[in-house]
C-alpha cells in the first residue's frame, strides 16, 4: 500500500496489534503508544523492512520482542517501554546498526 505512517497513539485502543500489519510494507513509522493494547508483538513486524520508527510503549503487551525485529535494518527508534514484556532482549537487536534510540525499560513481565 501507499501508507507510510500509522499514528494511533493516545486513543485508549484495546485488542492486539494485528498480524496483518505485516502487509503494510510501505510503513516507515508506527506509533501506537499509550493505548490499552494487549497480546504480543506479532512476528510479522519483521516484514516492515522500510520502517525507521516503531513505538508501542505504554500498553499492556506481553511476551518477548520477536527475533524478527532484526530484519528491520533501517530502524532508528524502538520504544517498547511500559508494557509487561518478558524474557531476554533478542540478540538480533545487534543487527540494527542504525538504531539510535532503544527504550525497553519498565517491563515487569
Short mmCIF file of C-alpha atoms in Angstrom, two decimals:
data_model
loop_
_atom_site.label_atom_id
_atom_site.label_comp_id
_atom_site.label_asym_id
_atom_site.label_seq_id
_atom_site.Cartn_x
_atom_site.Cartn_y
_atom_site.Cartn_z
CA UNK A 1 0.00 0.00 0.00
CA UNK A 2 0.98 3.66 -0.12
CA UNK A 3 0.58 4.07 3.64
CA UNK A 4 3.89 5.26 5.12
CA UNK A 5 2.87 6.36 8.62
CA UNK A 6 0.46 4.96 11.16
CA UNK A 7 -0.14 7.21 14.17
CA UNK A 8 -2.78 5.85 16.56
CA UNK A 9 -1.34 6.87 19.92
CA UNK A 10 -3.23 8.18 22.96
CA UNK A 11 -6.58 6.71 21.93
CA UNK A 12 -7.34 4.05 24.57
CA UNK A 13 -7.31 1.41 21.82
CA UNK A 14 -7.77 -2.16 23.02
CA UNK A 15 -7.06 -5.53 21.45
CA UNK A 16 -3.91 -6.73 19.76
CA UNK A 17 -1.62 -5.33 17.14
CA UNK A 18 -2.91 -7.37 14.18
CA UNK A 19 -0.64 -9.70 12.27
CA UNK A 20 -1.90 -8.02 9.10
CA UNK A 21 0.35 -5.08 9.92
CA UNK A 22 2.98 -7.04 8.03
CA UNK A 23 1.02 -6.44 4.82
CA UNK A 24 1.64 -2.69 5.09
CA UNK A 25 5.15 -2.98 3.72
CA UNK A 26 5.41 0.73 2.89
CA UNK A 27 5.21 1.76 6.53
CA UNK A 28 8.08 3.88 7.79
CA UNK A 29 6.58 4.92 11.14
CA UNK A 30 4.26 3.08 13.53
CA UNK A 31 3.25 4.83 16.74
CA UNK A 32 0.64 3.01 18.79
CA UNK A 33 1.79 4.14 22.20
CA UNK A 34 -0.27 4.98 25.28
CA UNK A 35 -3.24 2.80 24.45
CA UNK A 36 -4.53 -0.34 26.19
CA UNK A 37 -3.32 -2.87 23.65
CA UNK A 38 -2.69 -6.46 24.77
CA UNK A 39 -1.15 -9.59 23.31
CA UNK A 40 2.26 -9.97 21.78
CA UNK A 41 4.19 -8.05 19.17
CA UNK A 42 3.46 -10.06 16.03
CA UNK A 43 6.38 -11.70 14.26
CA UNK A 44 5.04 -10.12 11.06
CA UNK A 45 6.51 -6.85 12.29
CA UNK A 46 9.70 -8.18 10.70
CA UNK A 47 8.15 -7.71 7.25
CA UNK A 48 8.23 -3.91 7.65
CA UNK A 49 11.76 -3.65 6.31
CA UNK A 50 11.46 0.05 5.45
CA UNK A 51 10.40 1.13 8.92
CA UNK A 52 12.52 3.69 10.77
CA UNK A 53 10.41 4.26 13.90
CA UNK A 54 8.36 1.83 16.00
CA UNK A 55 6.69 2.97 19.21
CA UNK A 56 4.37 0.70 21.19
CA UNK A 57 5.21 1.88 24.70
CA UNK A 58 2.60 2.42 27.38
CA UNK A 59 0.36 -0.53 26.53
CA UNK A 60 -0.11 -3.95 28.13
CA UNK A 61 1.82 -6.01 25.60
CA UNK A 62 3.14 -9.39 26.79
CA UNK A 63 5.63 -11.97 25.59
CA UNK A 64 9.00 -11.16 24.13
CA UNK A 65 10.35 -8.82 21.48
CA UNK A 66 10.29 -11.10 18.41
CA UNK A 67 13.61 -12.10 16.87
CA UNK A 68 12.24 -10.90 13.52
CA UNK A 69 12.97 -7.38 14.75
CA UNK A 70 16.48 -8.00 13.43
CA UNK A 71 15.17 -7.74 9.86
CA UNK A 72 14.40 -4.04 10.35
CA UNK A 73 17.88 -2.87 9.44
CA UNK A 74 16.74 0.73 8.84
CA UNK A 75 15.14 1.03 12.27
CA UNK A 76 16.36 4.08 14.17
CA UNK A 77 13.85 4.31 17.03
CA UNK A 78 12.43 1.38 19.01
CA UNK A 79 10.24 2.19 22.01
CA UNK A 80 8.70 -0.80 23.81
CA UNK A 81 8.81 0.50 27.39
CA UNK A 82 5.97 0.43 29.88
CA UNK A 83 4.39 -2.87 28.85
CA UNK A 84 4.59 -6.29 30.52
CA UNK A 85 7.13 -7.82 28.17
CA UNK A 86 9.27 -10.66 29.49
CA UNK A 87 12.23 -12.79 28.52
CA UNK A 88 15.53 -11.61 27.14
CA UNK A 89 16.30 -8.96 24.59
CA UNK A 90 16.85 -10.82 21.31
CA UNK A 91 20.42 -10.86 20.10
CA UNK A 92 19.10 -9.81 16.69
CA UNK A 93 18.88 -6.27 18.11
CA UNK A 94 22.59 -6.20 17.34
CA UNK A 95 21.80 -6.31 13.62
CA UNK A 96 20.11 -2.90 13.85
CA UNK A 97 23.22 -0.87 13.11
CA UNK A 98 21.24 2.34 12.51
CA UNK A 99 19.40 2.14 15.83
CA UNK A 100 19.90 5.36 17.79
CA UNK A 101 17.16 5.07 20.44
CA UNK A 102 16.19 1.88 22.27
CA UNK A 103 13.77 2.20 25.16
CA UNK A 104 12.83 -1.11 26.73
CA UNK A 105 12.63 -0.22 30.43
CA UNK A 106 9.78 -0.76 32.88
CA UNK A 107 8.55 -4.11 31.63
CA UNK A 108 7.76 -6.01 34.82
CA UNK A 109 6.51 -9.12 32.97
#
